[in-house]
XYZ file of N, CA, C and O in Angstrom:
352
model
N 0.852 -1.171 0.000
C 0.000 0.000 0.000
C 0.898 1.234 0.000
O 1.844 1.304 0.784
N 0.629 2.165 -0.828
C 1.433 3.460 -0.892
C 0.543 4.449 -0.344
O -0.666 4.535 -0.560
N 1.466 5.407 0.601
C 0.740 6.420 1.359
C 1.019 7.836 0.248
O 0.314 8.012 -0.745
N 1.789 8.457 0.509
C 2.266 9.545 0.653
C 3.944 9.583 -0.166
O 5.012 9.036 0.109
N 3.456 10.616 -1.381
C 4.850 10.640 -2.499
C 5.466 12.120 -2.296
O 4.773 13.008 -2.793
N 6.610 12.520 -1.671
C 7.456 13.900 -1.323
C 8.104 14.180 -2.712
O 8.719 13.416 -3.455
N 7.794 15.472 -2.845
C 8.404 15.813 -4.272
C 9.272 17.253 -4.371
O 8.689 18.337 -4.338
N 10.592 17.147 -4.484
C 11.301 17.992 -4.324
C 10.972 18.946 -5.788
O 10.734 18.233 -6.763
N 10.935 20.305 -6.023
C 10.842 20.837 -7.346
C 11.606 21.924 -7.136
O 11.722 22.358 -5.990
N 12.224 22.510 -8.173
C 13.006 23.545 -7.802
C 12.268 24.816 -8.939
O 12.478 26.012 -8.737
N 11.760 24.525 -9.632
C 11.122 25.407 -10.686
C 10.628 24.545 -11.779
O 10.978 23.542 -12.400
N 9.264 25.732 -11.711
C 8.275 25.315 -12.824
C 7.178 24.558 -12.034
O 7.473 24.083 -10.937
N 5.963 24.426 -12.522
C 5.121 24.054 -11.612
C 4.395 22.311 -12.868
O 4.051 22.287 -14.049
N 4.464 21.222 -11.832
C 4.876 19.604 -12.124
C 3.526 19.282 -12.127
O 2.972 20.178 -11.490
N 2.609 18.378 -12.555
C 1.623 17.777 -12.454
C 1.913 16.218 -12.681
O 2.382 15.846 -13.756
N 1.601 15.226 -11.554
C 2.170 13.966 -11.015
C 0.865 13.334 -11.209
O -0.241 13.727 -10.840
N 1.362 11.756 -12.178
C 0.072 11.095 -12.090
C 0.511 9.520 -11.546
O 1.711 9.426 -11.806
N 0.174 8.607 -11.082
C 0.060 7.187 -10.676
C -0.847 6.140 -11.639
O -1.859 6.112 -12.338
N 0.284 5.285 -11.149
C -0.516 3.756 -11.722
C 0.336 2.641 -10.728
O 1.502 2.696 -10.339
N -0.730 1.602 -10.477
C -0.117 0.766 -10.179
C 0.172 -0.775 -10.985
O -0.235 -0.869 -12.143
N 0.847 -1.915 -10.377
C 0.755 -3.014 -10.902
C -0.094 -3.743 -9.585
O -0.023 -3.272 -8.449
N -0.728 -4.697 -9.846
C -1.463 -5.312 -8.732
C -2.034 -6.711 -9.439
O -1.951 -6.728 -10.667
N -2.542 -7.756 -8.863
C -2.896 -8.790 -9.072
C -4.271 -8.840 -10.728
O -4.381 -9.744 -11.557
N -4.918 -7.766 -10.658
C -5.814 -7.623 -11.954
C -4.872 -6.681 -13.245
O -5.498 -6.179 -14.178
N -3.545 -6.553 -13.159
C -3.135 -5.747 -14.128
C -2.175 -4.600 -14.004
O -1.456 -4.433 -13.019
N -2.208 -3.706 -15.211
C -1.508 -2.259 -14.439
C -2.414 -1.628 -14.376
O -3.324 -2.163 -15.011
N -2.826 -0.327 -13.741
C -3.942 0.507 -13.620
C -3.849 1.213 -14.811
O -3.001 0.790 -15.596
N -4.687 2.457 -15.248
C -4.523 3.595 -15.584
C -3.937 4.172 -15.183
O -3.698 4.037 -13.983
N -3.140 5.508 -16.175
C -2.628 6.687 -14.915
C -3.930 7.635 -14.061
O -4.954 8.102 -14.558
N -3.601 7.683 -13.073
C -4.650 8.623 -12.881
C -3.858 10.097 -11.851
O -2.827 9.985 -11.187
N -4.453 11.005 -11.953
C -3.653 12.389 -11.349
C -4.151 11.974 -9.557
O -4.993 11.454 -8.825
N -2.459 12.913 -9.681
C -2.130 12.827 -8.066
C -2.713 14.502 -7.905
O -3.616 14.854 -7.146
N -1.836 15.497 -8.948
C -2.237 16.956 -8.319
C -0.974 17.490 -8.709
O -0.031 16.812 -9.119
N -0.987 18.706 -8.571
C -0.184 19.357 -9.236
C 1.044 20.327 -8.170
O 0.608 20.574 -7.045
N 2.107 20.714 -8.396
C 2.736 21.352 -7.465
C 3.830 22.522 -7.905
O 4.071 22.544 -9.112
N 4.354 23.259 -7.283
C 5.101 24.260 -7.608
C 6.028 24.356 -6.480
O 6.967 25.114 -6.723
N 6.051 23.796 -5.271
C 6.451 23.892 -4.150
C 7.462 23.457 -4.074
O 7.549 22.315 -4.525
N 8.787 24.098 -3.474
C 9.736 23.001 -3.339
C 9.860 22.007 -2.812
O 10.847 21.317 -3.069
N 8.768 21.528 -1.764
C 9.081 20.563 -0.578
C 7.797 20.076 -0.724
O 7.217 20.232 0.351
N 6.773 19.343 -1.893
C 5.720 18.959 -1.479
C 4.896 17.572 -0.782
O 5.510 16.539 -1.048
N 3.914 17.390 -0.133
C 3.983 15.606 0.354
C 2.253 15.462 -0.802
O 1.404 16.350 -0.877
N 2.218 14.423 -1.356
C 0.946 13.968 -2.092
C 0.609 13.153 -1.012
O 1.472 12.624 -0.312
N -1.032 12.965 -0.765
C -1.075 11.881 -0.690
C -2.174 10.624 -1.278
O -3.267 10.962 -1.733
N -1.874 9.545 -1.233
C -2.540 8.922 -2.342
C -3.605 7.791 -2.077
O -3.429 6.686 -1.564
N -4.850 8.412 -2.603
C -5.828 7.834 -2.175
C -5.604 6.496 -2.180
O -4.519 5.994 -2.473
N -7.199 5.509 -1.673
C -6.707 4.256 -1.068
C -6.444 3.373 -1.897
O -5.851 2.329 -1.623
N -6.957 3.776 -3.276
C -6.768 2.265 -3.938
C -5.376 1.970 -4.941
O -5.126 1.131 -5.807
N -4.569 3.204 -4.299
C -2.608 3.226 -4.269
C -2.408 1.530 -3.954
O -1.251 1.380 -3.562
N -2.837 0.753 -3.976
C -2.692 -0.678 -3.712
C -1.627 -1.710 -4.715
O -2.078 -1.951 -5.835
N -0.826 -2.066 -4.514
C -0.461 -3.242 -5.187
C 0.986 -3.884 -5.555
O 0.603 -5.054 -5.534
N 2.371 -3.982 -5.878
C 3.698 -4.558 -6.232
C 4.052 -3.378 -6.860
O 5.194 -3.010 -6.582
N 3.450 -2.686 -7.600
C 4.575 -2.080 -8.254
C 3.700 -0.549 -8.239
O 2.474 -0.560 -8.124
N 4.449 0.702 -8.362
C 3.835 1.727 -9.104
C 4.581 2.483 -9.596
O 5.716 2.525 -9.120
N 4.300 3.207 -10.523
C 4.980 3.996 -11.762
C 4.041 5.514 -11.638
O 2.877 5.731 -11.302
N 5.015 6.283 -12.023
C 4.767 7.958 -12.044
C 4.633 8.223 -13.404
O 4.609 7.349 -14.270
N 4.552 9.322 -13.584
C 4.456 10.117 -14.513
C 4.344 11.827 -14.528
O 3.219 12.278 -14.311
N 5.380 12.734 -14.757
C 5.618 13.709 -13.841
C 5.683 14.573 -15.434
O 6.280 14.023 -16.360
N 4.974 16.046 -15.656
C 5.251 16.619 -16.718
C 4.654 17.789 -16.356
O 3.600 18.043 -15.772
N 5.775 18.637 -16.943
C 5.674 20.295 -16.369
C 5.872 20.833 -17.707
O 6.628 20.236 -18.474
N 5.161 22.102 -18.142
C 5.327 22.861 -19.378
C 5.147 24.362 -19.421
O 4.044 24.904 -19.352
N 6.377 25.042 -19.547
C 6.976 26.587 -19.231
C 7.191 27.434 -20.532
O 8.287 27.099 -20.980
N 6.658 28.319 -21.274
C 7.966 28.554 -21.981
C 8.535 29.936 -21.797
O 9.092 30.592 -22.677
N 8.317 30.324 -20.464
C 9.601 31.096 -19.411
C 10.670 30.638 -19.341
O 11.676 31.214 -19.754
N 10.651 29.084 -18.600
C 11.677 29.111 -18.423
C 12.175 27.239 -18.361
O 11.416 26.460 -18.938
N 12.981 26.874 -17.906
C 13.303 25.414 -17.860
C 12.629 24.939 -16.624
O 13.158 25.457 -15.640
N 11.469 23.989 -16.263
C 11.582 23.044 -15.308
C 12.043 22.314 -15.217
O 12.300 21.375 -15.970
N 12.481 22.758 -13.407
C 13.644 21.509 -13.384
C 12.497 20.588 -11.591
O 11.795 21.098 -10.718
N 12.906 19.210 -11.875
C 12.560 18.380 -10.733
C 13.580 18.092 -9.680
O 14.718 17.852 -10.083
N 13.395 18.082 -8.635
C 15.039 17.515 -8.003
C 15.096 15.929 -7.644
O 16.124 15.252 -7.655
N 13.509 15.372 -7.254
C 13.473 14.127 -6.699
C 12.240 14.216 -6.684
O 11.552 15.127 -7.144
N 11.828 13.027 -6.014
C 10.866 12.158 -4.835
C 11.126 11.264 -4.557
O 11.896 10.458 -5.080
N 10.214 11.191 -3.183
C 10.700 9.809 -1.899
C 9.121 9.145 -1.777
O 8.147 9.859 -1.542
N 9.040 7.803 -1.958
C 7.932 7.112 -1.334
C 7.847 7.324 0.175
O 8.787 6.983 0.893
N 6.906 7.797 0.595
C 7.193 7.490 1.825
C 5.937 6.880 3.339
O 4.837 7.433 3.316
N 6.077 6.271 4.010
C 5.129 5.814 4.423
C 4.271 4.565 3.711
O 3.043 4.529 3.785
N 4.915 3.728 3.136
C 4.385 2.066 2.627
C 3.728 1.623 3.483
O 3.784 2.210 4.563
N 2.950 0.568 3.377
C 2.544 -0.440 4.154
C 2.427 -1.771 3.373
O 2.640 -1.880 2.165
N 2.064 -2.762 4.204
C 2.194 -3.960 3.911
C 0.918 -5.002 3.858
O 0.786 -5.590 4.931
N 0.319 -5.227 3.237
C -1.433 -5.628 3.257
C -0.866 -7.083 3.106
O 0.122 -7.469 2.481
N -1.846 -7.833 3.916
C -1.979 -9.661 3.198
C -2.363 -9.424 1.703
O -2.624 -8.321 1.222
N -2.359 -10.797 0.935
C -3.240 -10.937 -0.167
C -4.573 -10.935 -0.075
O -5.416 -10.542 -0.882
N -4.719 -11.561 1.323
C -6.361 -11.683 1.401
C -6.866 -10.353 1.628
O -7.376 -9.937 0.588
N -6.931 -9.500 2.590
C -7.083 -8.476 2.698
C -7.074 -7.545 1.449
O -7.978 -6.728 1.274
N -5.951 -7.698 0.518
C -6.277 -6.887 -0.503
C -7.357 -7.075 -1.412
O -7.996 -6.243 -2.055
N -7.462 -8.520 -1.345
C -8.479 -9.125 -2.262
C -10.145 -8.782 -2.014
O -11.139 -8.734 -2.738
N -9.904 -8.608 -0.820
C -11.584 -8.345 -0.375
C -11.881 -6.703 0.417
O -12.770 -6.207 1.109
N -10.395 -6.213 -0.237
C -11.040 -4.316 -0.039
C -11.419 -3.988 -1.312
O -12.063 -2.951 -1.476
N -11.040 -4.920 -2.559
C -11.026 -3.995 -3.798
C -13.145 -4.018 -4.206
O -13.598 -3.380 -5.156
């Protein structure tokens, strides 16, 4: 289970989307939200569920260059199979 994605930005303002991998597939992307902040925390609704997840991060200026510095997963958890199987 994924909580909460920290996103360092240093300029330009980022719009962050998710997908996961999980037992029925990969998801769609779907939007996290958008940021400009240098220090921001997302956090990601519940059905963030599953082995794998993938971003997708795209900012568009023509001021100036966006630049990203990072992000940190942070706050995981750990679900049974069964449990996942019978929240979805």
């Amino acid at each position: 289970k994924f909580n909460e994605l920290r996103v360092y930005v240093e300029q330009g303002q980022w719009s962050v989307e998710w997908r996961v991998e999980n037992e029925f597939g990969i998801t769609a992307y779907k939007p996290l939200g958008k940021t400009e902040r240098s220090n921001h925390v997302f956090t990601f609704p519940a059905d963030a569920q599953g082995w794998r997840i993938g971003f997708r991060f795209s900012a568009v200026s023509p001021a100036h260059t966006p630049i990203l510095n990072g992000f940190i997963i942070e706050n995981t958890g750990v679900e049974s199979r069964k449990s996942y199987a019978t929240s979805r």
